[in-house]
Amino acid sequence: MIFESSPWKQQLLRDAGNLKRISKSPLGESNEDVLLTRLERLIFVGAYSMRKLHESGKLSTDWTKIKLSCTRFEFVGKCAPTILDAHKIDRFYELANPLDIRMPSDEFCDRVVHSFIFAPVVGEQGCVDGFHLTSDRLKKQCLWFVPLAEVITLMVRTGKDYPSDGVWIRTASGELKIWAGNGEPPAGWLASAKKLRR
C-alpha cells in the first residue's frame, strides 16, 4: 500500500507531460523504438500507480466514476490469440464494426496491468494516436482502442486528486469501507455503509 501519495501523483503529472510530447512526435527510423518503448513503460507504470493509489485510499471515491472514451471491437476468432499471433488483431476482432464505449478508470488500469495485447496505433500524421488493448482474461471477448489523449487526461486528474476528508466504517464482516473526497460523504454512501455495520 502507498503511505505518502504526493511523490506518486507528482510523477504521474510528469509522465502525463512525457506522454503528451510523445503524442506530438512523428515516428521515424531514428526514434521509433525509443518512443514506443517509452510509451509502453509510461502507460504500464502509470496504470499500476493509479491502481495502487486507488487501492490505498489515496484518491477520491469518485475517481472510479471517471470514464475514458474508447472504442470496442468484438471477438470473432475461432480460438484465442496467442503470443505468436496476437499482432494479427484483424483475425480475432471485428475491426469493421466499432462500438463507442466509456471505460471506467479502475477497469482501464486493471486491463493495462493484465494486458495481453498492447499495440500502439499510429495516425495519419505519423504520431501515436492511442493503442489497442485487451487483457489476458478478456482476450476472447473484445479488444479496445484507447486514445492517448484520454489516458493523459486521466493521469493529470489523478495526479491532482487530493481528497481532504475521509470516513472509514468497519463492516460486520471486518472489512473496511472507505469514502474519500472533499466535504461530507453523500447521504446514500453513509446509509449503505451503516447497513453493512450490522
Coordinates of N, CA and C in Angstrom, one line a residue:
M1 N 0.8 -1.2 0.0 CA 0.0 0.0 0.0 C 0.9 1.3 0.0
I2 N 0.3 2.3 -0.5 CA 1.1 3.6 -0.6 C 0.7 4.4 0.6
F3 N 1.8 4.9 1.3 CA 1.5 5.7 2.5 C 1.5 7.2 2.1
E4 N 2.6 7.7 1.5 CA 2.7 9.1 1.1 C 2.4 9.2 -0.4
S5 N 1.3 9.7 -0.8 CA 0.9 9.7 -2.2 C 1.5 10.8 -3.0
S6 N 1.9 11.9 -2.4 CA 2.4 13.0 -3.2 C 3.5 12.7 -4.2
P7 N 4.5 12.0 -3.9 CA 5.5 11.6 -4.9 C 5.0 10.9 -6.1
W8 N 4.0 10.0 -5.8 CA 3.4 9.2 -6.9 C 2.6 10.1 -7.8
K9 N 1.8 11.0 -7.2 CA 1.0 11.9 -8.0 C 1.8 12.9 -8.8
Q10 N 2.9 13.4 -8.2 CA 3.8 14.3 -9.0 C 4.4 13.6 -10.2
Q11 N 4.8 12.3 -10.0 CA 5.4 11.5 -11.1 C 4.3 11.3 -12.2
L12 N 3.1 11.0 -11.8 CA 2.0 10.9 -12.8 C 1.9 12.1 -13.6
L13 N 2.0 13.3 -13.0 CA 1.9 14.6 -13.8 C 3.1 14.7 -14.7
R14 N 4.3 14.3 -14.3 CA 5.4 14.4 -15.2 C 5.3 13.4 -16.3
D15 N 4.8 12.2 -16.0 CA 4.6 11.2 -17.0 C 3.5 11.6 -18.0
A16 N 2.5 12.2 -17.6 CA 1.4 12.7 -18.5 C 2.0 13.7 -19.5
G17 N 2.9 14.6 -19.0 CA 3.6 15.5 -19.8 C 4.5 14.8 -20.9
N18 N 5.2 13.8 -20.4 CA 6.0 13.0 -21.4 C 5.2 12.3 -22.4
L19 N 4.0 11.8 -22.0 CA 3.1 11.1 -23.0 C 2.6 12.2 -24.0
K20 N 2.3 13.4 -23.5 CA 1.8 14.4 -24.4 C 2.9 14.7 -25.5
R21 N 4.1 14.8 -25.0 CA 5.2 15.1 -26.0 C 5.4 13.9 -27.0
I22 N 5.2 12.7 -26.5 CA 5.3 11.5 -27.4 C 4.2 11.6 -28.5
S23 N 3.0 12.0 -28.0 CA 1.8 12.1 -28.9 C 2.0 13.1 -30.0
K24 N 2.9 14.0 -29.8 CA 3.1 15.0 -30.9 C 4.4 14.8 -31.7
S25 N 5.1 13.7 -31.4 CA 6.4 13.4 -32.1 C 6.1 12.4 -33.2
P26 N 6.3 12.8 -34.5 CA 6.2 11.8 -35.5 C 7.3 10.7 -35.4
L27 N 6.9 9.4 -35.6 CA 7.8 8.3 -35.5 C 8.6 8.2 -36.8
G28 N 9.9 7.9 -36.7 CA 10.7 7.7 -37.8 C 11.7 6.6 -37.5
E29 N 12.6 6.3 -38.4 CA 13.6 5.2 -38.2 C 14.5 5.5 -37.0
S30 N 14.8 6.8 -36.8 CA 15.8 7.1 -35.7 C 15.2 7.1 -34.3
N31 N 13.9 7.3 -34.2 CA 13.3 7.4 -32.8 C 12.2 6.4 -32.5
E32 N 11.7 5.6 -33.5 CA 10.5 4.8 -33.3 C 10.7 3.8 -32.1
D33 N 11.7 3.1 -32.1 CA 11.9 2.1 -31.0 C 12.0 2.8 -29.6
V34 N 12.7 3.9 -29.5 CA 12.8 4.6 -28.3 C 11.5 5.1 -27.8
L35 N 10.7 5.8 -28.7 CA 9.5 6.4 -28.3 C 8.4 5.3 -28.0
L36 N 8.3 4.2 -28.7 CA 7.3 3.2 -28.4 C 7.6 2.5 -27.1
T37 N 8.9 2.3 -26.9 CA 9.3 1.7 -25.6 C 9.0 2.6 -24.4
R38 N 9.3 3.9 -24.6 CA 8.9 4.9 -23.5 C 7.4 4.9 -23.3
L39 N 6.7 5.0 -24.4 CA 5.2 5.0 -24.4 C 4.7 3.8 -23.6
E40 N 5.1 2.6 -23.9 CA 4.7 1.4 -23.2 C 5.0 1.5 -21.7
R41 N 6.2 1.9 -21.4 CA 6.6 2.0 -20.0 C 5.7 3.0 -19.2
L42 N 5.5 4.2 -19.8 CA 4.7 5.2 -19.2 C 3.3 4.8 -19.0
I43 N 2.7 4.1 -19.9 CA 1.3 3.6 -19.8 C 1.2 2.5 -18.7
F44 N 2.1 1.6 -18.8 CA 2.1 0.5 -17.8 C 2.3 0.9 -16.4
V45 N 3.4 1.7 -16.2 CA 3.7 2.2 -14.8 C 2.6 3.2 -14.3
G46 N 2.1 4.0 -15.3 CA 1.0 4.9 -14.9 C -0.2 4.2 -14.4
A47 N -0.6 3.2 -15.2 CA -1.8 2.4 -14.8 C -1.6 1.7 -13.4
Y48 N -0.4 1.1 -13.3 CA -0.2 0.4 -12.0 C -0.2 1.5 -10.8
S49 N 0.4 2.6 -11.0 CA 0.5 3.7 -10.0 C -0.9 4.1 -9.6
M50 N -1.8 4.4 -10.7 CA -3.1 4.8 -10.4 C -3.9 3.8 -9.6
R51 N -3.7 2.5 -10.0 CA -4.4 1.4 -9.4 C -4.0 1.3 -7.9
K52 N -2.7 1.4 -7.6 CA -2.3 1.4 -6.2 C -2.7 2.6 -5.4
L53 N -2.7 3.8 -6.0 CA -3.3 4.9 -5.3 C -4.7 4.7 -4.9
H54 N -5.5 4.2 -5.9 CA -6.9 3.9 -5.6 C -7.1 2.9 -4.5
E55 N -6.4 1.8 -4.6 CA -6.5 0.7 -3.6 C -6.0 1.1 -2.2
S56 N -5.1 2.1 -2.2 CA -4.6 2.6 -0.9 C -5.5 3.7 -0.3
G57 N -6.6 4.0 -1.0 CA -7.5 5.1 -0.4 C -6.9 6.5 -0.6
K58 N -6.0 6.7 -1.5 CA -5.4 8.0 -1.7 C -6.0 8.9 -2.8
L59 N -7.1 8.4 -3.3 CA -7.9 9.1 -4.3 C -9.3 9.3 -3.9
S60 N -10.0 10.3 -4.4 CA -11.4 10.4 -4.1 C -12.2 9.2 -4.5
T61 N -13.2 8.9 -3.8 CA -14.0 7.7 -4.1 C -14.6 7.9 -5.5
D62 N -14.9 9.1 -5.9 CA -15.5 9.4 -7.2 C -14.5 9.1 -8.4
W63 N -13.3 8.9 -8.0 CA -12.3 8.6 -9.1 C -12.7 7.5 -10.0
T64 N -13.4 6.5 -9.5 CA -13.8 5.4 -10.3 C -15.0 5.8 -11.3
K65 N -15.5 7.0 -11.1 CA -16.6 7.4 -12.0 C -16.0 8.1 -13.2
I66 N -14.7 8.4 -13.2 CA -14.1 9.0 -14.4 C -14.1 7.9 -15.5
K67 N -14.5 8.2 -16.7 CA -14.6 7.3 -17.8 C -13.8 7.7 -19.0
L68 N -13.1 6.8 -19.6 CA -12.4 7.1 -20.8 C -13.2 6.8 -22.0
S69 N -13.3 7.6 -23.0 CA -14.0 7.4 -24.3 C -13.1 6.5 -25.1
C70 N -13.6 5.3 -25.4 CA -12.8 4.2 -26.1 C -13.7 3.6 -27.2
T71 N -13.1 2.8 -28.0 CA -13.8 2.0 -29.0 C -13.6 0.5 -28.7
R72 N -14.7 -0.2 -28.8 CA -14.6 -1.7 -28.5 C -14.9 -2.4 -29.8
F73 N -14.1 -3.5 -29.9 CA -14.3 -4.4 -31.1 C -14.5 -5.8 -30.5
E74 N -15.6 -6.5 -31.0 CA -16.0 -7.8 -30.5 C -15.0 -8.9 -31.0
F75 N -14.9 -9.9 -30.3 CA -14.1 -11.1 -30.6 C -14.9 -11.9 -31.7
V76 N -14.2 -12.3 -32.7 CA -14.8 -13.1 -33.8 C -14.0 -14.3 -34.2
G77 N -12.9 -14.4 -33.5 CA -11.9 -15.5 -33.8 C -12.5 -16.9 -33.5
K78 N -11.8 -17.9 -34.0 CA -12.2 -19.3 -33.7 C -11.5 -19.8 -32.5
C79 N -10.4 -19.2 -32.2 CA -9.7 -19.5 -30.9 C -9.1 -18.2 -30.4
A80 N -8.6 -18.3 -29.2 CA -8.0 -17.1 -28.6 C -6.6 -16.8 -29.2
P81 N -6.3 -15.5 -29.3 CA -5.0 -15.1 -29.7 C -3.9 -15.7 -28.8
T82 N -2.7 -16.0 -29.3 CA -1.6 -16.4 -28.5 C -0.4 -15.4 -28.7
I83 N 0.6 -15.6 -28.0 CA 1.8 -14.7 -28.1 C 2.4 -14.8 -29.5
L84 N 2.1 -15.8 -30.3 CA 2.6 -16.0 -31.6 C 1.8 -15.2 -32.7
D85 N 0.5 -14.9 -32.4 CA -0.3 -14.3 -33.4 C -1.1 -13.1 -32.9
A86 N -0.8 -12.7 -31.7 CA -1.6 -11.6 -31.1 C -1.5 -10.3 -31.9
H87 N -0.4 -10.1 -32.7 CA -0.3 -8.9 -33.6 C -1.3 -8.9 -34.7
K88 N -1.9 -10.0 -35.1 CA -2.8 -10.1 -36.2 C -4.2 -9.9 -35.7
I89 N -4.5 -8.7 -35.1 CA -5.7 -8.4 -34.4 C -7.0 -8.5 -35.4
D90 N -6.8 -8.2 -36.7 CA -7.9 -8.3 -37.6 C -8.4 -9.8 -37.7
R91 N -7.6 -10.7 -37.4 CA -8.0 -12.1 -37.4 C -9.0 -12.5 -36.3
F92 N -8.8 -11.8 -35.2 CA -9.5 -12.1 -33.9 C -10.7 -11.2 -33.6
Y93 N -10.6 -9.9 -34.1 CA -11.6 -8.9 -33.6 C -12.3 -8.2 -34.8
E94 N -13.5 -7.9 -34.7 CA -14.3 -7.3 -35.8 C -14.0 -5.8 -35.9
L95 N -12.9 -5.4 -36.5 CA -12.5 -4.1 -36.6 C -13.4 -3.2 -37.4
A96 N -14.1 -3.8 -38.3 CA -15.0 -3.0 -39.2 C -16.3 -2.6 -38.5
N97 N -16.5 -3.1 -37.3 CA -17.8 -2.8 -36.6 C -17.5 -2.2 -35.2
P98 N -16.9 -1.0 -35.1 CA -16.5 -0.5 -33.8 C -17.7 0.0 -33.0
L99 N -17.6 -0.1 -31.7 CA -18.7 0.4 -30.8 C -18.0 1.4 -29.8
D100 N -18.6 2.6 -29.8 CA -18.1 3.6 -28.8 C -18.6 3.3 -27.4
I101 N -17.6 3.3 -26.5 CA -18.0 2.9 -25.1 C -17.3 3.9 -24.1
R102 N -17.6 3.9 -22.9 CA -17.0 4.6 -21.8 C -16.4 3.6 -20.8
M103 N -15.1 3.6 -20.7 CA -14.4 2.6 -19.8 C -14.1 3.3 -18.4
P104 N -14.6 2.8 -17.3 CA -14.3 3.3 -16.0 C -12.8 3.3 -15.7
S105 N -12.3 4.3 -15.0 CA -10.8 4.4 -14.8 C -10.2 3.2 -14.1
D106 N -10.9 2.6 -13.1 CA -10.3 1.4 -12.5 C -10.3 0.2 -13.4
E107 N -11.3 0.1 -14.3 CA -11.2 -1.0 -15.2 C -10.1 -0.8 -16.2
F108 N -9.9 0.4 -16.7 CA -8.8 0.7 -17.6 C -7.5 0.3 -17.0
C109 N -7.2 0.7 -15.7 CA -6.0 0.3 -15.0 C -5.8 -1.2 -14.9
D110 N -6.9 -1.9 -14.5 CA -6.8 -3.3 -14.4 C -6.4 -4.0 -15.8
R111 N -7.1 -3.5 -16.8 CA -6.8 -4.1 -18.2 C -5.4 -3.8 -18.7
V112 N -4.9 -2.7 -18.3 CA -3.5 -2.4 -18.7 C -2.5 -3.3 -17.9
V113 N -2.7 -3.4 -16.6 CA -1.9 -4.2 -15.8 C -1.9 -5.7 -16.2
H114 N -3.1 -6.2 -16.6 CA -3.3 -7.6 -17.1 C -3.3 -7.7 -18.6
S115 N -2.7 -6.7 -19.3 CA -2.8 -6.7 -20.7 C -2.2 -7.9 -21.4
F116 N -2.8 -8.4 -22.4 CA -2.3 -9.5 -23.3 C -1.9 -8.9 -24.6
I117 N -2.7 -8.0 -25.1 CA -2.4 -7.3 -26.4 C -2.3 -5.8 -26.0
F118 N -1.1 -5.2 -26.3 CA -0.9 -3.8 -26.2 C -0.2 -3.3 -27.5
A119 N -0.9 -2.7 -28.3 CA -0.4 -2.3 -29.7 C -0.6 -0.9 -30.0
P120 N 0.4 -0.1 -30.0 CA 0.3 1.4 -30.3 C -0.3 1.5 -31.7
V121 N -1.1 2.6 -31.9 CA -1.8 2.9 -33.2 C -1.2 4.2 -33.6
V122 N -0.7 4.3 -34.8 CA -0.1 5.5 -35.4 C -1.1 6.1 -36.4
G123 N -1.3 7.4 -36.2 CA -2.3 8.1 -37.0 C -1.7 8.6 -38.3
E124 N -2.5 9.4 -39.1 CA -2.0 9.9 -40.4 C -0.8 10.8 -40.3
Q125 N -0.7 11.5 -39.2 CA 0.5 12.4 -39.0 C 1.7 11.7 -38.6
G126 N 1.7 10.4 -38.5 CA 2.8 9.6 -38.1 C 3.1 9.6 -36.6
C127 N 2.1 10.1 -35.8 CA 2.3 10.2 -34.3 C 1.4 9.1 -33.7
V128 N 1.7 8.7 -32.5 CA 0.8 7.7 -31.8 C -0.5 8.4 -31.4
D129 N -1.6 7.8 -31.9 CA -2.9 8.3 -31.5 C -3.5 7.6 -30.3
G130 N -3.1 6.4 -30.1 CA -3.6 5.6 -29.0 C -3.1 4.2 -29.1
F131 N -3.8 3.2 -28.5 CA -3.3 1.8 -28.6 C -4.5 0.9 -28.5
H132 N -4.3 -0.3 -29.1 CA -5.2 -1.4 -28.9 C -4.8 -2.2 -27.7
L133 N -5.9 -2.6 -27.0 CA -5.7 -3.3 -25.7 C -6.7 -4.3 -25.4
T134 N -6.2 -5.5 -24.9 CA -7.1 -6.4 -24.3 C -6.3 -7.1 -23.2
S135 N -7.0 -7.7 -22.2 CA -6.4 -8.3 -21.1 C -6.3 -9.8 -21.3
D136 N -5.5 -10.5 -20.5 CA -5.4 -11.9 -20.6 C -6.7 -12.6 -20.3
R137 N -7.6 -12.0 -19.5 CA -8.8 -12.5 -19.1 C -9.9 -12.3 -20.1
L138 N -9.8 -11.2 -20.9 CA -10.9 -10.8 -21.8 C -10.5 -10.9 -23.2
K139 N -9.4 -11.5 -23.6 CA -9.0 -11.6 -25.0 C -10.0 -12.4 -25.8
K140 N -10.8 -13.2 -25.3 CA -11.8 -14.0 -26.1 C -13.2 -13.2 -26.1
Q141 N -13.2 -12.0 -25.6 CA -14.4 -11.2 -25.6 C -14.3 -10.0 -26.5
C142 N -13.3 -9.2 -26.3 CA -13.2 -8.0 -27.1 C -11.8 -7.4 -27.0
L143 N -11.6 -6.4 -27.9 CA -10.4 -5.6 -27.9 C -10.9 -4.1 -27.9
W144 N -10.0 -3.2 -27.3 CA -10.4 -1.8 -27.2 C -9.3 -1.0 -27.9
F145 N -9.8 0.1 -28.4 CA -8.9 1.2 -28.8 C -9.0 2.3 -27.8
V146 N -7.9 2.7 -27.2 CA -7.9 3.7 -26.2 C -7.1 4.9 -26.7
P147 N -7.7 6.1 -26.9 CA -7.0 7.3 -27.4 C -6.0 7.7 -26.3
L148 N -4.8 8.1 -26.8 CA -3.7 8.5 -25.8 C -4.2 9.8 -25.1
A149 N -4.9 10.6 -25.7 CA -5.4 11.9 -25.0 C -6.3 11.5 -23.8
E150 N -7.0 10.5 -23.9 CA -7.9 10.1 -22.8 C -7.0 9.6 -21.6
V151 N -5.9 8.9 -21.9 CA -5.0 8.4 -20.8 C -4.3 9.6 -20.2
I152 N -3.9 10.5 -21.0 CA -3.2 11.7 -20.5 C -4.1 12.5 -19.5
T153 N -5.4 12.7 -19.9 CA -6.3 13.4 -19.1 C -6.6 12.7 -17.8
L154 N -6.7 11.3 -17.8 CA -6.9 10.5 -16.6 C -5.7 10.7 -15.7
M155 N -4.5 10.6 -16.2 CA -3.3 10.8 -15.4 C -3.2 12.1 -14.7
V156 N -3.5 13.2 -15.5 CA -3.5 14.5 -14.9 C -4.5 14.7 -13.8
R157 N -5.7 14.2 -14.0 CA -6.8 14.3 -13.0 C -6.4 13.5 -11.8
T158 N -5.8 12.3 -12.0 CA -5.4 11.5 -10.8 C -4.2 12.2 -10.1
G159 N -3.3 12.8 -10.8 CA -2.2 13.4 -10.2 C -2.6 14.7 -9.4
K160 N -3.7 15.2 -9.7 CA -4.2 16.4 -8.9 C -5.3 16.1 -7.9
D161 N -5.6 14.8 -7.7 CA -6.7 14.4 -6.8 C -6.1 14.2 -5.4
Y162 N -6.4 15.2 -4.6 CA -6.0 15.2 -3.2 C -7.2 15.4 -2.3
P163 N -7.9 14.2 -1.9 CA -9.1 14.3 -1.1 C -8.7 14.9 0.3
S164 N -9.5 15.8 0.8 CA -9.2 16.4 2.1 C -10.0 15.8 3.3
D165 N -11.0 15.0 3.0 CA -11.8 14.4 4.0 C -12.0 12.9 3.7
G166 N -12.2 12.1 4.8 CA -12.4 10.7 4.7 C -13.2 10.1 5.8
V167 N -13.9 9.1 5.5 CA -14.7 8.4 6.5 C -14.5 6.9 6.3
W168 N -14.2 6.2 7.5 CA -13.9 4.8 7.5 C -15.0 4.1 8.3
I169 N -15.6 3.0 7.8 CA -16.6 2.3 8.6 C -16.2 0.8 8.5
R170 N -16.0 0.1 9.6 CA -15.8 -1.3 9.6 C -17.1 -2.1 9.5
T171 N -17.2 -3.0 8.6 CA -18.4 -3.7 8.4 C -18.5 -4.9 9.4
A172 N -19.7 -5.5 9.4 CA -19.9 -6.6 10.3 C -18.9 -7.8 10.0
S173 N -18.5 -7.9 8.7 CA -17.5 -9.0 8.3 C -16.1 -8.6 8.6
G174 N -15.9 -7.4 9.1 CA -14.5 -6.9 9.4 C -13.8 -6.1 8.3
E175 N -14.5 -6.0 7.2 CA -13.9 -5.2 6.0 C -14.0 -3.7 6.4
L176 N -13.2 -3.0 5.7 CA -13.2 -1.5 5.9 C -13.8 -0.9 4.7
K177 N -14.9 -0.1 4.9 CA -15.5 0.6 3.8 C -15.0 2.1 3.9
I178 N -14.4 2.6 2.8 CA -13.8 3.9 2.9 C -14.5 4.9 1.9
W179 N -14.7 6.1 2.4 CA -15.1 7.2 1.5 C -14.1 8.3 1.6
A180 N -13.6 8.8 0.5 CA -12.6 9.9 0.5 C -13.1 11.0 -0.5
G181 N -12.9 12.2 -0.2 CA -13.3 13.3 -1.1 C -13.2 14.6 -0.4
N182 N -13.9 15.6 -0.8 CA -13.9 16.9 -0.1 C -15.3 17.2 0.4
G183 N -15.3 17.5 1.7 CA -16.6 17.7 2.4 C -17.1 16.4 3.0
E184 N -18.4 16.4 3.1 CA -19.1 15.2 3.7 C -19.4 14.1 2.6
P185 N -19.4 12.9 3.0 CA -19.8 11.8 2.1 C -21.3 11.9 1.7
P186 N -21.7 11.5 0.5 CA -23.1 11.5 0.2 C -23.9 10.7 1.2
A187 N -25.1 11.2 1.4 CA -26.1 10.5 2.3 C -26.3 9.0 1.9
G188 N -26.3 8.8 0.6 CA -26.5 7.4 0.2 C -25.4 6.5 0.6
W189 N -24.1 7.0 0.5 CA -23.0 6.2 0.9 C -23.0 5.9 2.4
L190 N -23.4 7.0 3.2 CA -23.4 6.8 4.7 C -24.5 5.7 5.0
A191 N -25.7 5.8 4.4 CA -26.8 4.9 4.7 C -26.4 3.5 4.4
S192 N -25.7 3.2 3.2 CA -25.4 1.9 2.8 C -24.2 1.4 3.7
A193 N -23.3 2.2 4.1 CA -22.2 1.8 5.0 C -22.7 1.4 6.3
K194 N -23.7 2.2 6.8 CA -24.2 1.9 8.2 C -25.0 0.6 8.2
K195 N -25.6 0.2 7.1 CA -26.3 -1.1 7.0 C -25.3 -2.2 7.1
L196 N -24.1 -2.0 6.5 CA -23.1 -3.0 6.5 C -22.5 -3.3 7.8
R197 N -22.7 -2.3 8.7 CA -22.1 -2.4 10.1 C -22.8 -3.5 10.9
R198 N -24.1 -3.8 10.5 CA -24.9 -4.7 11.3 C -24.5 -6.1 11.1

